[in-house]
Amino acid sequence: MIVDSRHQDREELYQFGITKLGNTSQENIKILENHLFHLKLNEDYVINSYKEVEELVQFINSNE
């Protein structure tokens, strides 16, 4: 499911990511926030779906 760039929808992706994090350290939360709310390519957010959030969280969790 792809979520558009409205803040409320991005907040849902963020909450989903938080629940999937194995370690909710400040550093891991900051990585998630940066990828969801700040990283853009050509004015579009880099991460736009639950699948992409899950892949990011898997990467974060595997590096713990």
PDB file of C-alpha atoms in Angstrom:
ATOM      1  CA  MET A   1       0.000   0.000   0.000  1.00  0.00           C
ATOM      2  CA  ILE A   2       1.424   3.365  -1.031  1.00  0.00           C
ATOM      3  CA  VAL A   3       0.761   6.351   1.199  1.00  0.00           C
ATOM      4  CA  ASP A   4       0.829   9.883  -0.159  1.00  0.00           C
ATOM      5  CA  SER A   5       2.960  12.644   1.283  1.00  0.00           C
ATOM      6  CA  ARG A   6       0.362  14.244   3.571  1.00  0.00           C
ATOM      7  CA  HIS A   7       1.686  14.554   7.102  1.00  0.00           C
ATOM      8  CA  GLN A   8      -1.074  12.428   8.659  1.00  0.00           C
ATOM      9  CA  ASP A   9      -0.328   9.553   6.294  1.00  0.00           C
ATOM     10  CA  ARG A  10       3.413   9.852   6.897  1.00  0.00           C
ATOM     11  CA  GLU A  11       2.677   9.777  10.631  1.00  0.00           C
ATOM     12  CA  GLU A  12       0.913   6.429  10.138  1.00  0.00           C
ATOM     13  CA  LEU A  13       4.000   5.073   8.372  1.00  0.00           C
ATOM     14  CA  TYR A  14       6.128   6.404  11.232  1.00  0.00           C
ATOM     15  CA  GLN A  15       3.993   4.692  13.881  1.00  0.00           C
ATOM     16  CA  PHE A  16       4.128   1.464  11.888  1.00  0.00           C
ATOM     17  CA  GLY A  17       7.926   1.705  11.754  1.00  0.00           C
ATOM     18  CA  ILE A  18       8.207   2.366  15.497  1.00  0.00           C
ATOM     19  CA  THR A  19       6.213  -0.780  16.274  1.00  0.00           C
ATOM     20  CA  LYS A  20       8.532  -2.838  14.053  1.00  0.00           C
ATOM     21  CA  LEU A  21      11.799  -1.527  15.518  1.00  0.00           C
ATOM     22  CA  GLY A  22      13.585  -4.092  17.675  1.00  0.00           C
ATOM     23  CA  ASN A  23      15.444  -1.388  19.579  1.00  0.00           C
ATOM     24  CA  THR A  24      13.664   1.956  19.926  1.00  0.00           C
ATOM     25  CA  SER A  25      16.805   3.887  20.780  1.00  0.00           C
ATOM     26  CA  GLN A  26      16.943   7.596  20.023  1.00  0.00           C
ATOM     27  CA  GLU A  27      19.391   6.885  17.189  1.00  0.00           C
ATOM     28  CA  ASN A  28      17.090   4.340  15.531  1.00  0.00           C
ATOM     29  CA  ILE A  29      14.065   6.606  15.887  1.00  0.00           C
ATOM     30  CA  LYS A  30      16.039   9.475  14.354  1.00  0.00           C
ATOM     31  CA  ILE A  31      16.995   7.299  11.351  1.00  0.00           C
ATOM     32  CA  LEU A  32      13.335   6.431  10.827  1.00  0.00           C
ATOM     33  CA  GLU A  33      12.256  10.079  11.164  1.00  0.00           C
ATOM     34  CA  ASN A  34      14.897  11.271   8.710  1.00  0.00           C
ATOM     35  CA  HIS A  35      13.918   8.724   6.080  1.00  0.00           C
ATOM     36  CA  LEU A  36      10.190   9.424   6.422  1.00  0.00           C
ATOM     37  CA  PHE A  37      10.043  13.182   6.929  1.00  0.00           C
ATOM     38  CA  HIS A  38      13.218  14.663   5.440  1.00  0.00           C
ATOM     39  CA  LEU A  39      14.752  12.586   2.636  1.00  0.00           C
ATOM     40  CA  LYS A  40      13.358  13.589  -0.750  1.00  0.00           C
ATOM     41  CA  LEU A  41      14.335  12.983  -4.344  1.00  0.00           C
ATOM     42  CA  ASN A  42      12.937  15.471  -6.864  1.00  0.00           C
ATOM     43  CA  GLU A  43      10.464  16.810  -4.282  1.00  0.00           C
ATOM     44  CA  ASP A  44       9.057  13.321  -3.560  1.00  0.00           C
ATOM     45  CA  TYR A  45       9.698  11.448  -0.331  1.00  0.00           C
ATOM     46  CA  VAL A  46      12.088   8.510  -0.663  1.00  0.00           C
ATOM     47  CA  ILE A  47       9.932   6.154   1.438  1.00  0.00           C
ATOM     48  CA  ASN A  48       6.233   6.001   0.598  1.00  0.00           C
ATOM     49  CA  SER A  49       4.881   2.590   1.531  1.00  0.00           C
ATOM     50  CA  TYR A  50       4.587   0.177   4.418  1.00  0.00           C
ATOM     51  CA  LYS A  51       6.825  -2.256   2.528  1.00  0.00           C
ATOM     52  CA  GLU A  52       9.581   0.361   2.218  1.00  0.00           C
ATOM     53  CA  VAL A  53       9.286   1.189   5.936  1.00  0.00           C
ATOM     54  CA  GLU A  54       9.490  -2.502   6.774  1.00  0.00           C
ATOM     55  CA  GLU A  55      12.630  -2.882   4.638  1.00  0.00           C
ATOM     56  CA  LEU A  56      14.232   0.118   6.369  1.00  0.00           C
ATOM     57  CA  VAL A  57      13.354  -1.265   9.814  1.00  0.00           C
ATOM     58  CA  GLN A  58      14.753  -4.671   8.872  1.00  0.00           C
ATOM     59  CA  PHE A  59      17.990  -2.954   7.873  1.00  0.00           C
ATOM     60  CA  ILE A  60      18.114  -0.985  11.145  1.00  0.00           C
ATOM     61  CA  ASN A  61      17.351  -4.101  13.203  1.00  0.00           C
ATOM     62  CA  SER A  62      20.004  -6.152  11.423  1.00  0.00           C
ATOM     63  CA  ASN A  63      22.654  -3.556  12.263  1.00  0.00           C
ATOM     64  CA  GLU A  64      22.016  -3.671  16.010  1.00  0.00           C
TER      65      GLU A  64
END
